[in-house]
XYZ file of C-alpha atoms in Angstrom:
357
model
C 72.360 111.599 111.947
C 73.662 112.107 115.467
C 77.426 111.765 115.066
C 80.181 110.720 112.663
C 83.697 110.285 114.002
C 86.908 108.290 113.844
C 87.126 105.395 116.294
C 90.522 103.833 115.480
C 93.243 104.760 117.953
C 96.275 104.292 115.686
C 96.381 107.085 113.127
C 99.829 105.871 112.001
C 98.365 102.601 110.686
C 96.032 101.817 107.787
C 92.776 100.054 108.741
C 90.593 98.245 106.220
C 87.420 96.208 105.671
C 85.856 96.117 109.142
C 82.822 94.291 110.494
C 80.642 95.406 113.404
C 78.406 93.165 115.481
C 76.351 93.642 118.638
C 76.419 90.864 121.193
C 73.333 89.872 123.143
C 74.965 91.515 126.165
C 74.872 94.839 124.291
C 78.631 94.983 123.771
C 79.758 96.180 120.337
C 82.666 94.437 118.624
C 84.579 95.534 115.529
C 87.229 93.520 113.728
C 89.334 94.834 110.867
C 92.579 94.320 108.982
C 94.870 96.600 110.949
C 98.560 97.293 111.421
C 98.870 98.104 107.747
C 100.932 100.646 105.822
C 98.658 100.754 102.778
C 95.750 99.154 100.928
C 98.083 96.412 99.661
C 101.032 95.146 101.654
C 102.351 92.352 103.862
C 101.515 93.785 107.286
C 97.801 93.061 107.642
C 96.631 91.478 110.880
C 93.188 90.899 112.382
C 92.472 93.390 115.154
C 89.531 93.608 117.567
C 88.115 96.634 119.371
C 85.188 96.782 121.811
C 82.654 99.277 123.070
C 80.645 98.785 126.258
C 78.661 102.015 125.873
C 76.962 101.866 122.452
C 80.019 103.278 120.674
C 80.687 106.291 122.896
C 84.152 104.905 123.703
C 86.276 102.141 122.212
C 89.157 100.040 123.486
C 92.697 99.995 122.193
C 92.969 97.328 119.451
C 93.937 93.786 120.292
C 95.598 91.599 117.636
C 93.860 88.222 117.468
C 95.642 86.937 114.337
C 98.902 87.914 112.670
C 99.936 85.285 110.147
C 103.269 85.519 108.282
C 101.449 86.909 105.207
C 98.682 89.477 104.716
C 95.482 88.977 106.762
C 92.682 90.895 105.080
C 88.868 91.400 105.310
C 87.699 90.496 108.818
C 84.208 89.415 109.873
C 82.743 88.632 113.279
C 79.589 86.885 114.489
C 78.194 85.819 117.848
C 76.500 82.440 117.457
C 73.336 81.219 119.175
C 75.581 79.438 121.690
C 77.459 82.651 122.490
C 80.612 81.708 120.599
C 82.453 84.452 118.743
C 83.583 83.537 115.229
C 86.112 85.790 113.495
C 86.840 85.288 109.800
C 89.560 86.455 107.425
C 91.488 85.428 104.343
C 95.196 85.523 103.607
C 96.786 87.039 100.522
C 100.117 87.514 98.784
C 98.745 90.089 96.347
C 101.555 92.357 97.549
C 104.175 89.969 96.106
C 104.200 91.648 92.679
C 104.955 95.058 94.241
C 107.595 93.480 96.457
C 109.564 91.830 93.670
C 109.294 94.960 91.533
C 110.750 96.965 94.409
C 113.593 94.468 94.829
C 114.451 94.715 91.132
C 114.167 98.518 91.059
C 116.272 99.024 94.184
C 119.464 98.481 92.181
C 118.483 101.070 89.568
C 118.225 104.848 89.475
C 114.432 104.596 89.716
C 113.511 102.762 92.936
C 109.800 102.134 93.438
C 109.937 102.025 97.223
C 111.925 103.945 99.857
C 114.873 101.990 101.179
C 113.590 101.824 104.765
C 110.167 100.632 103.659
C 111.674 97.956 101.430
C 113.750 96.726 104.365
C 110.563 96.291 106.404
C 108.860 94.403 103.563
C 111.914 92.158 103.243
C 111.834 91.433 106.970
C 108.182 90.397 106.748
C 108.853 88.262 103.672
C 111.602 86.422 105.557
C 109.138 85.269 108.216
C 108.696 82.226 105.968
C 111.269 80.279 103.960
C 111.299 81.139 100.274
C 108.650 79.211 98.371
C 106.364 78.551 101.354
C 104.228 81.695 101.326
C 101.535 80.220 99.075
C 101.037 77.367 101.559
C 99.341 79.808 103.923
C 96.827 81.123 101.406
C 93.286 80.340 102.468
C 90.047 81.259 104.201
C 90.247 81.157 107.982
C 88.098 81.215 111.108
C 88.975 81.740 114.772
C 86.745 80.753 117.715
C 86.326 82.250 121.162
C 84.072 80.601 123.724
C 84.827 83.070 126.534
C 83.679 86.363 125.043
C 86.879 87.051 123.136
C 89.363 86.655 125.994
C 91.008 83.637 124.339
C 90.973 82.639 120.694
C 91.605 79.332 118.980
C 94.257 78.913 116.305
C 92.996 79.823 112.840
C 91.190 76.924 111.168
C 90.599 76.595 107.444
C 87.029 77.051 106.221
C 85.734 76.543 102.675
C 84.901 80.154 101.832
C 85.197 83.801 102.759
C 83.112 86.942 102.564
C 83.973 90.265 104.167
C 81.383 90.141 106.946
C 81.358 86.420 107.742
C 78.493 84.032 108.556
C 75.071 84.836 110.017
C 72.702 83.073 112.406
C 69.620 81.180 111.296
C 66.466 80.871 113.385
C 66.942 77.114 113.782
C 70.309 77.571 115.512
C 72.469 76.826 112.492
C 74.866 79.240 110.796
C 74.689 80.360 107.172
C 77.813 81.434 105.302
C 77.438 82.944 101.834
C 80.920 83.214 100.397
C 83.511 82.481 97.761
C 86.027 79.665 97.901
C 89.436 81.296 97.503
C 92.769 79.722 96.548
C 91.128 76.425 95.571
C 91.187 74.440 92.335
C 87.530 75.326 91.769
C 86.218 78.746 92.711
C 82.801 78.101 94.259
C 80.347 80.924 94.893
C 77.848 79.354 97.222
C 76.242 79.007 100.610
C 77.460 76.771 103.392
C 75.721 75.862 106.659
C 77.016 74.709 110.028
C 75.020 72.723 112.565
C 77.856 72.472 115.115
C 78.483 76.090 116.066
C 80.854 76.763 113.175
C 83.202 73.815 113.716
C 82.394 72.284 110.327
C 80.655 73.501 107.189
C 78.533 71.780 104.541
C 78.006 73.173 101.051
C 74.266 73.777 100.796
C 74.183 75.038 97.213
C 76.158 76.815 94.541
C 74.584 80.143 93.712
C 73.178 80.277 90.173
C 74.762 82.460 87.510
C 72.723 85.005 85.586
C 72.624 84.337 81.807
C 75.562 86.146 80.192
C 77.513 86.382 83.465
C 80.515 84.399 84.665
C 80.694 83.428 88.313
C 84.331 84.557 88.455
C 82.960 88.118 88.517
C 80.741 87.460 91.548
C 82.412 88.612 94.762
C 81.879 89.303 98.472
C 78.330 88.037 99.101
C 76.443 88.481 102.348
C 73.318 86.725 103.594
C 70.369 87.228 105.914
C 67.321 85.197 106.924
C 64.198 87.305 106.463
C 61.339 87.212 108.944
C 59.237 85.051 106.579
C 62.001 82.414 106.513
C 63.487 83.130 103.106
C 67.251 83.386 102.755
C 68.470 86.482 100.908
C 71.984 86.839 99.486
C 73.432 89.962 97.887
C 76.474 89.794 95.587
C 79.112 92.275 94.471
C 78.951 92.072 90.668
C 81.784 92.854 88.252
C 80.243 91.434 85.094
C 79.779 93.993 82.327
C 75.997 93.968 82.757
C 75.206 96.057 85.842
C 78.883 96.264 86.742
C 79.413 97.301 90.374
C 75.695 97.059 91.035
C 74.347 94.756 93.718
C 72.766 91.516 92.557
C 70.361 89.580 94.748
C 69.221 85.976 94.918
C 66.923 84.228 97.382
C 65.854 80.781 98.531
C 62.460 79.860 99.958
C 63.251 76.176 100.542
C 66.023 76.315 103.107
C 68.819 76.912 100.637
C 68.243 73.984 98.312
C 67.332 76.133 95.308
C 68.012 79.772 94.499
C 66.552 82.336 92.142
C 68.627 83.738 89.291
C 70.570 86.760 90.583
C 68.877 90.024 89.637
C 69.929 93.680 89.861
C 68.068 95.631 92.531
C 68.920 99.121 91.298
C 71.693 99.759 93.818
C 75.099 100.985 92.645
C 77.374 100.168 95.525
C 79.502 97.465 97.058
C 79.696 95.294 99.018
C 76.506 94.864 101.043
C 75.931 94.084 104.688
C 72.458 92.727 105.473
C 70.684 92.938 108.813
C 67.212 91.870 109.938
C 65.812 94.503 112.270
C 63.779 93.953 115.420
C 60.598 94.924 113.543
C 61.241 92.364 110.785
C 62.384 94.767 108.101
C 65.707 94.278 106.309
C 68.480 96.874 106.237
C 71.307 96.891 103.713
C 74.357 99.135 104.063
C 77.009 99.522 101.381
C 79.894 101.675 100.223
C 79.220 104.238 97.486
C 82.414 104.958 95.539
C 80.985 107.633 93.306
C 79.410 110.968 94.165
C 78.242 111.367 96.817
C 81.293 109.473 98.057
C 80.546 107.633 101.247
C 78.178 105.029 102.644
C 74.468 104.491 102.209
C 71.609 102.382 103.568
C 68.281 101.118 102.259
C 65.294 99.422 103.865
C 63.062 96.617 102.659
C 59.594 96.114 104.113
C 58.818 93.059 101.958
C 61.640 90.633 102.822
C 63.974 91.966 100.148
C 61.547 92.036 97.222
C 61.959 95.813 96.933
C 64.258 98.367 98.520
C 63.761 101.974 99.558
C 65.481 105.014 98.151
C 69.006 105.474 99.510
C 69.598 107.005 102.918
C 72.979 108.729 102.973
C 74.858 107.832 106.126
C 77.893 109.813 105.004
C 78.406 111.501 101.640
C 81.404 113.819 101.898
C 84.367 111.454 101.680
C 87.568 112.656 100.024
C 88.657 109.349 98.475
C 87.190 106.224 96.905
C 89.291 104.171 99.326
C 86.387 103.652 101.714
C 83.405 101.533 102.561
C 82.640 97.986 103.667
C 80.096 99.350 106.160
C 78.227 97.111 108.574
C 75.454 98.097 110.939
C 74.182 97.086 114.374
C 70.766 97.934 115.826
C 71.048 99.388 119.334
C 67.295 99.611 119.908
C 64.300 99.956 117.572
C 65.193 102.703 115.108
C 68.671 103.427 116.576
C 71.807 102.259 114.761
C 75.574 102.327 114.651
C 77.423 101.863 111.355
C 81.181 101.315 111.028
C 83.323 101.520 107.873
C 86.867 102.371 106.791
C 87.838 105.629 105.075
C 90.928 107.469 103.873
C 90.604 110.976 105.298
C 91.877 114.206 103.655
C 94.590 114.746 106.264
C 95.881 111.173 106.497
C 96.978 108.765 103.731
C 96.303 105.853 106.096
C 92.642 104.813 106.196
C 90.907 104.910 109.581
C 87.864 103.285 111.132
C 84.834 105.573 111.141
C 81.509 105.312 112.962
C 78.097 106.906 112.526
C 75.365 106.961 115.163
C 72.006 107.490 113.504
C 68.291 107.097 113.908
C 65.294 106.370 111.689
C 62.608 108.966 112.260
C 59.061 108.645 110.946
C 58.059 111.940 109.333
């Protein structure tokens, strides 16, 4: 481990659920849900920061999406054509707290300070009453000029925290969950037109005894032997909060039954390294609190013992790490974390190296 430090520039805002990617130019990009006051609330917006020097310095955040409701988990990918795709989903999960605060404001036991409630009310009034649910969905923004300009947000069929990944044939693979739809699909979608449209490739199978409603936040990778590997955040009673894994060896047409891989942690980010190995990074919300990584040398069939990237966190409000490879054996990992001296979670970064002993 070379360095762990905070990279967000706004300590008076809560940052959550980031994604890191490295462009072919070497530039590092991080998107997150920023501008927040807390884990749940109406202020979330998608923010982007950049580093041109392998994470030594970072830019001030730029807001690339601020819808009238809460913009949450943000992912980012550079496609084979050089397009940047940023993903997010919108939520009104804060609505219950909001209406409770409205009702309690007229009593002797308010649930929210008056000034804070006024700010929430101002945000709520950005839309006419009854129209907030119309903006619920999974969204994607495009930039074809390196992130200088971004398209309006377009609906896509699914979301996962870290977004789609590239396939060797030039297509994109998106393992995700369809949110705010009549049928909640946990599946994989592909795009052959640089992310403009998406086709459902397959629904992921459900392990006997499980319900798919307890499968969340998948992420995918194409291994060096061509198989597609997907890891799933599991909240079924069997192996609850352990990572499940499924794979396809026929281009996504069929998938193995999800199986536990002996990893307590959530959710995963998967990365194929320059030497063909797979790296998974994940949040670890029990002691040691922090973020961990594991390697696979057999295309995901087995995983190494955990490597602790950071294990001294003060709160379980942390995680969603993602990793970029700077050069063979050298990495940067970014996550969010609530620090002991600040109730507002910040973006954190580790620079680390794999050393053969």
